PDB file of C-alpha atoms in Angstrom:
ATOM      1  CA  MET A 292      12.601 -13.982   0.246  1.00  0.00           C
ATOM      2  CA  GLY A 293      11.121 -10.530  -0.146  1.00  0.00           C
ATOM      3  CA  LYS A 294       8.803  -8.963  -2.653  1.00  0.00           C
ATOM      4  CA  ARG A 295      10.282  -6.971  -5.537  1.00  0.00           C
ATOM      5  CA  ALA A 296       9.388  -3.291  -5.645  1.00  0.00           C
ATOM      6  CA  ASN A 297      10.458  -0.001  -7.170  1.00  0.00           C
ATOM      7  CA  LYS A 298      11.743   2.689  -4.826  1.00  0.00           C
ATOM      8  CA  LEU A 299      10.939   6.129  -6.182  1.00  0.00           C
ATOM      9  CA  VAL A 300      12.806   8.986  -4.526  1.00  0.00           C
ATOM     10  CA  ILE A 301      11.693  12.600  -4.953  1.00  0.00           C
ATOM     11  CA  VAL A 302      13.750  15.424  -3.451  1.00  0.00           C
ATOM     12  CA  THR A 303      12.185  18.850  -3.768  1.00  0.00           C
ATOM     13  CA  GLU A 304      11.314  22.042  -1.951  1.00  0.00           C
ATOM     14  CA  LYS A 305       9.311  21.672   1.250  1.00  0.00           C
ATOM     15  CA  VAL A 306       6.706  24.146   0.040  1.00  0.00           C
ATOM     16  CA  LEU A 307       5.543  21.410  -2.406  1.00  0.00           C
ATOM     17  CA  MET A 308       5.137  18.688   0.224  1.00  0.00           C
ATOM     18  CA  LYS A 309       1.313  18.548   0.279  1.00  0.00           C
ATOM     19  CA  LYS A 310       1.040  18.816  -3.513  1.00  0.00           C
ATOM     20  CA  VAL A 311       3.529  16.006  -4.139  1.00  0.00           C
ATOM     21  CA  ALA A 312       1.836  13.840  -1.493  1.00  0.00           C
ATOM     22  CA  LYS A 313      -1.503  14.376  -3.251  1.00  0.00           C
ATOM     23  CA  ILE A 314      -0.055  13.196  -6.584  1.00  0.00           C
ATOM     24  CA  ILE A 315       1.407  10.093  -4.923  1.00  0.00           C
ATOM     25  CA  ASP A 316      -1.969   9.257  -3.370  1.00  0.00           C
ATOM     26  CA  GLU A 317      -3.899   9.926  -6.584  1.00  0.00           C
ATOM     27  CA  CYS A 318      -1.581   7.604  -8.544  1.00  0.00           C
ATOM     28  CA  GLY A 319      -2.477   4.731  -6.225  1.00  0.00           C
ATOM     29  CA  ALA A 320       0.634   4.255  -4.086  1.00  0.00           C
ATOM     30  CA  THR A 321      -0.155   2.615  -0.750  1.00  0.00           C
ATOM     31  CA  GLY A 322       2.037   5.049   1.169  1.00  0.00           C
ATOM     32  CA  TYR A 323       5.265   6.998   1.338  1.00  0.00           C
ATOM     33  CA  THR A 324       7.915   8.245   3.737  1.00  0.00           C
ATOM     34  CA  VAL A 325       8.878  11.917   3.806  1.00  0.00           C
ATOM     35  CA  VAL A 326      11.780  13.471   5.717  1.00  0.00           C
ATOM     36  CA  ASP A 327      13.364  16.908   5.972  1.00  0.00           C
ATOM     37  CA  THR A 328      16.596  17.037   4.036  1.00  0.00           C
ATOM     38  CA  GLY A 329      19.209  19.405   2.710  1.00  0.00           C
ATOM     39  CA  GLY A 330      22.129  19.435   0.356  1.00  0.00           C
ATOM     40  CA  LYS A 331      23.739  21.140  -2.591  1.00  0.00           C
ATOM     41  CA  GLY A 332      22.599  21.196  -6.186  1.00  0.00           C
ATOM     42  CA  SER A 333      22.277  23.370  -9.244  1.00  0.00           C
ATOM     43  CA  ARG A 334      20.073  25.807  -7.334  1.00  0.00           C
ATOM     44  CA  ASN A 335      22.507  26.417  -4.448  1.00  0.00           C
ATOM     45  CA  VAL A 336      22.843  24.928  -0.953  1.00  0.00           C
ATOM     46  CA  ARG A 337      19.913  24.044   1.293  1.00  0.00           C
ATOM     47  CA  SER A 338      20.368  22.979   4.869  1.00  0.00           C
ATOM     48  CA  THR A 339      18.186  21.375   7.512  1.00  0.00           C
ATOM     49  CA  GLY A 340      20.095  23.148  10.293  1.00  0.00           C
ATOM     50  CA  LYS A 341      17.736  24.232  13.056  1.00  0.00           C
ATOM     51  CA  PRO A 342      16.185  26.648  13.787  1.00  0.00           C
ATOM     52  CA  ASN A 343      14.610  27.223  10.424  1.00  0.00           C
ATOM     53  CA  THR A 344      12.723  30.464   9.883  1.00  0.00           C
ATOM     54  CA  ALA A 345      10.553  29.341   6.973  1.00  0.00           C
ATOM     55  CA  ASP A 346       9.444  26.154   5.256  1.00  0.00           C
ATOM     56  CA  THR A 347      10.603  27.632   1.973  1.00  0.00           C
ATOM     57  CA  ASP A 348      14.221  27.380   3.154  1.00  0.00           C
ATOM     58  CA  SER A 349      14.349  23.581   3.261  1.00  0.00           C
ATOM     59  CA  ASN A 350      13.833  20.468   1.168  1.00  0.00           C
ATOM     60  CA  VAL A 351      11.990  17.208   1.683  1.00  0.00           C
ATOM     61  CA  LYS A 352      12.701  13.709   0.423  1.00  0.00           C
ATOM     62  CA  PHE A 353       9.884  11.323  -0.441  1.00  0.00           C
ATOM     63  CA  GLU A 354      10.497   7.592  -0.684  1.00  0.00           C
ATOM     64  CA  VAL A 355       7.699   5.670  -2.362  1.00  0.00           C
ATOM     65  CA  LEU A 356       7.586   1.905  -2.898  1.00  0.00           C
ATOM     66  CA  THR A 357       5.509   0.842  -5.877  1.00  0.00           C
ATOM     67  CA  GLU A 358       4.697  -2.611  -7.186  1.00  0.00           C
ATOM     68  CA  THR A 359       5.139  -1.542 -10.799  1.00  0.00           C
ATOM     69  CA  ARG A 360       7.647   0.664 -12.555  1.00  0.00           C
ATOM     70  CA  GLU A 361       4.739   2.179 -14.494  1.00  0.00           C
ATOM     71  CA  MET A 362       3.212   3.599 -11.310  1.00  0.00           C
ATOM     72  CA  ALA A 363       6.582   5.022 -10.232  1.00  0.00           C
ATOM     73  CA  GLU A 364       7.084   6.642 -13.636  1.00  0.00           C
ATOM     74  CA  LYS A 365       3.553   8.075 -13.609  1.00  0.00           C
ATOM     75  CA  ILE A 366       4.198   9.736 -10.246  1.00  0.00           C
ATOM     76  CA  ALA A 367       7.595  11.004 -11.410  1.00  0.00           C
ATOM     77  CA  ASP A 368       6.211  12.413 -14.667  1.00  0.00           C
ATOM     78  CA  GLN A 369       3.372  14.268 -12.955  1.00  0.00           C
ATOM     79  CA  VAL A 370       5.637  15.811 -10.306  1.00  0.00           C
ATOM     80  CA  ALA A 371       8.297  16.836 -12.818  1.00  0.00           C
ATOM     81  CA  ILE A 372       5.843  18.310 -15.331  1.00  0.00           C
ATOM     82  CA  LYS A 373       3.870  20.260 -12.716  1.00  0.00           C
ATOM     83  CA  PHE A 374       6.699  21.596 -10.573  1.00  0.00           C
ATOM     84  CA  PHE A 375      10.265  21.244 -11.822  1.00  0.00           C
ATOM     85  CA  THR A 376      10.165  24.187 -14.215  1.00  0.00           C
ATOM     86  CA  ASP A 377       9.689  26.553 -11.279  1.00  0.00           C
ATOM     87  CA  TYR A 378      11.046  24.592  -8.287  1.00  0.00           C
ATOM     88  CA  ALA A 379      14.227  22.672  -7.548  1.00  0.00           C
ATOM     89  CA  GLY A 380      14.011  18.904  -7.515  1.00  0.00           C
ATOM     90  CA  ILE A 381      15.391  15.562  -8.567  1.00  0.00           C
ATOM     91  CA  ILE A 382      13.690  12.210  -9.003  1.00  0.00           C
ATOM     92  CA  TYR A 383      15.302   8.799  -9.266  1.00  0.00           C
ATOM     93  CA  ILE A 384      14.241   5.187  -9.100  1.00  0.00           C
ATOM     94  CA  CYS A 385      15.954   2.105  -7.665  1.00  0.00           C
ATOM     95  CA  GLU A 386      15.119  -1.563  -7.523  1.00  0.00           C
ATOM     96  CA  ALA A 387      14.129  -2.662  -4.029  1.00  0.00           C
ATOM     97  CA  GLU A 388      13.122  -5.795  -2.187  1.00  0.00           C
ATOM     98  CA  VAL A 389      10.565  -5.453   0.601  1.00  0.00           C
ATOM     99  CA  LEU A 390      11.360  -7.855   3.410  1.00  0.00           C
ATOM    100  CA  TYR A 391       8.441  -6.916   5.645  1.00  0.00           C
ATOM    101  CA  GLY A 392       5.506  -4.609   5.112  1.00  0.00           C
ATOM    102  CA  ARG A 393       2.019  -5.783   5.953  1.00  0.00           C
ATOM    103  CA  THR A 394       0.271  -3.240   3.736  1.00  0.00           C
ATOM    104  CA  PHE A 395       2.664  -3.726   0.844  1.00  0.00           C
ATOM    105  CA  CYS A 396       3.085  -7.499   1.047  1.00  0.00           C
ATOM    106  CA  GLY A 397      -0.282  -8.617   2.418  1.00  0.00           C
ATOM    107  CA  PRO A 398      -1.364 -10.141   5.734  1.00  0.00           C
ATOM    108  CA  ASP A 399       0.948 -13.162   5.399  1.00  0.00           C
ATOM    109  CA  GLY A 400       4.058 -11.024   4.842  1.00  0.00           C
ATOM    110  CA  CYS A 401       6.478 -11.033   1.946  1.00  0.00           C
TER     111      CYS A 401
END
């Protein structure tokens, strides 16, 4: 059996990558995954098609596993308040179950 977690997903403009990562770290998350992404939303279409001429033309998706919903909501609130008035983005949360993750589960596993 795994360990219950909250999966926070943040999709936003790549230009914010370092700033969002800093918020995640400051809120106490043990880590995150970030990937280039693209798609369509209320602020037009963004694509990850290569070659890309500027970082401002693409999006990134963060996936953050947190032990508590409170930590996930704290990260989400800070990102949304600081950036989503001026930048495109969406944040959602899902229930997750970590099956293996030494840092997340501890040295004996989940």
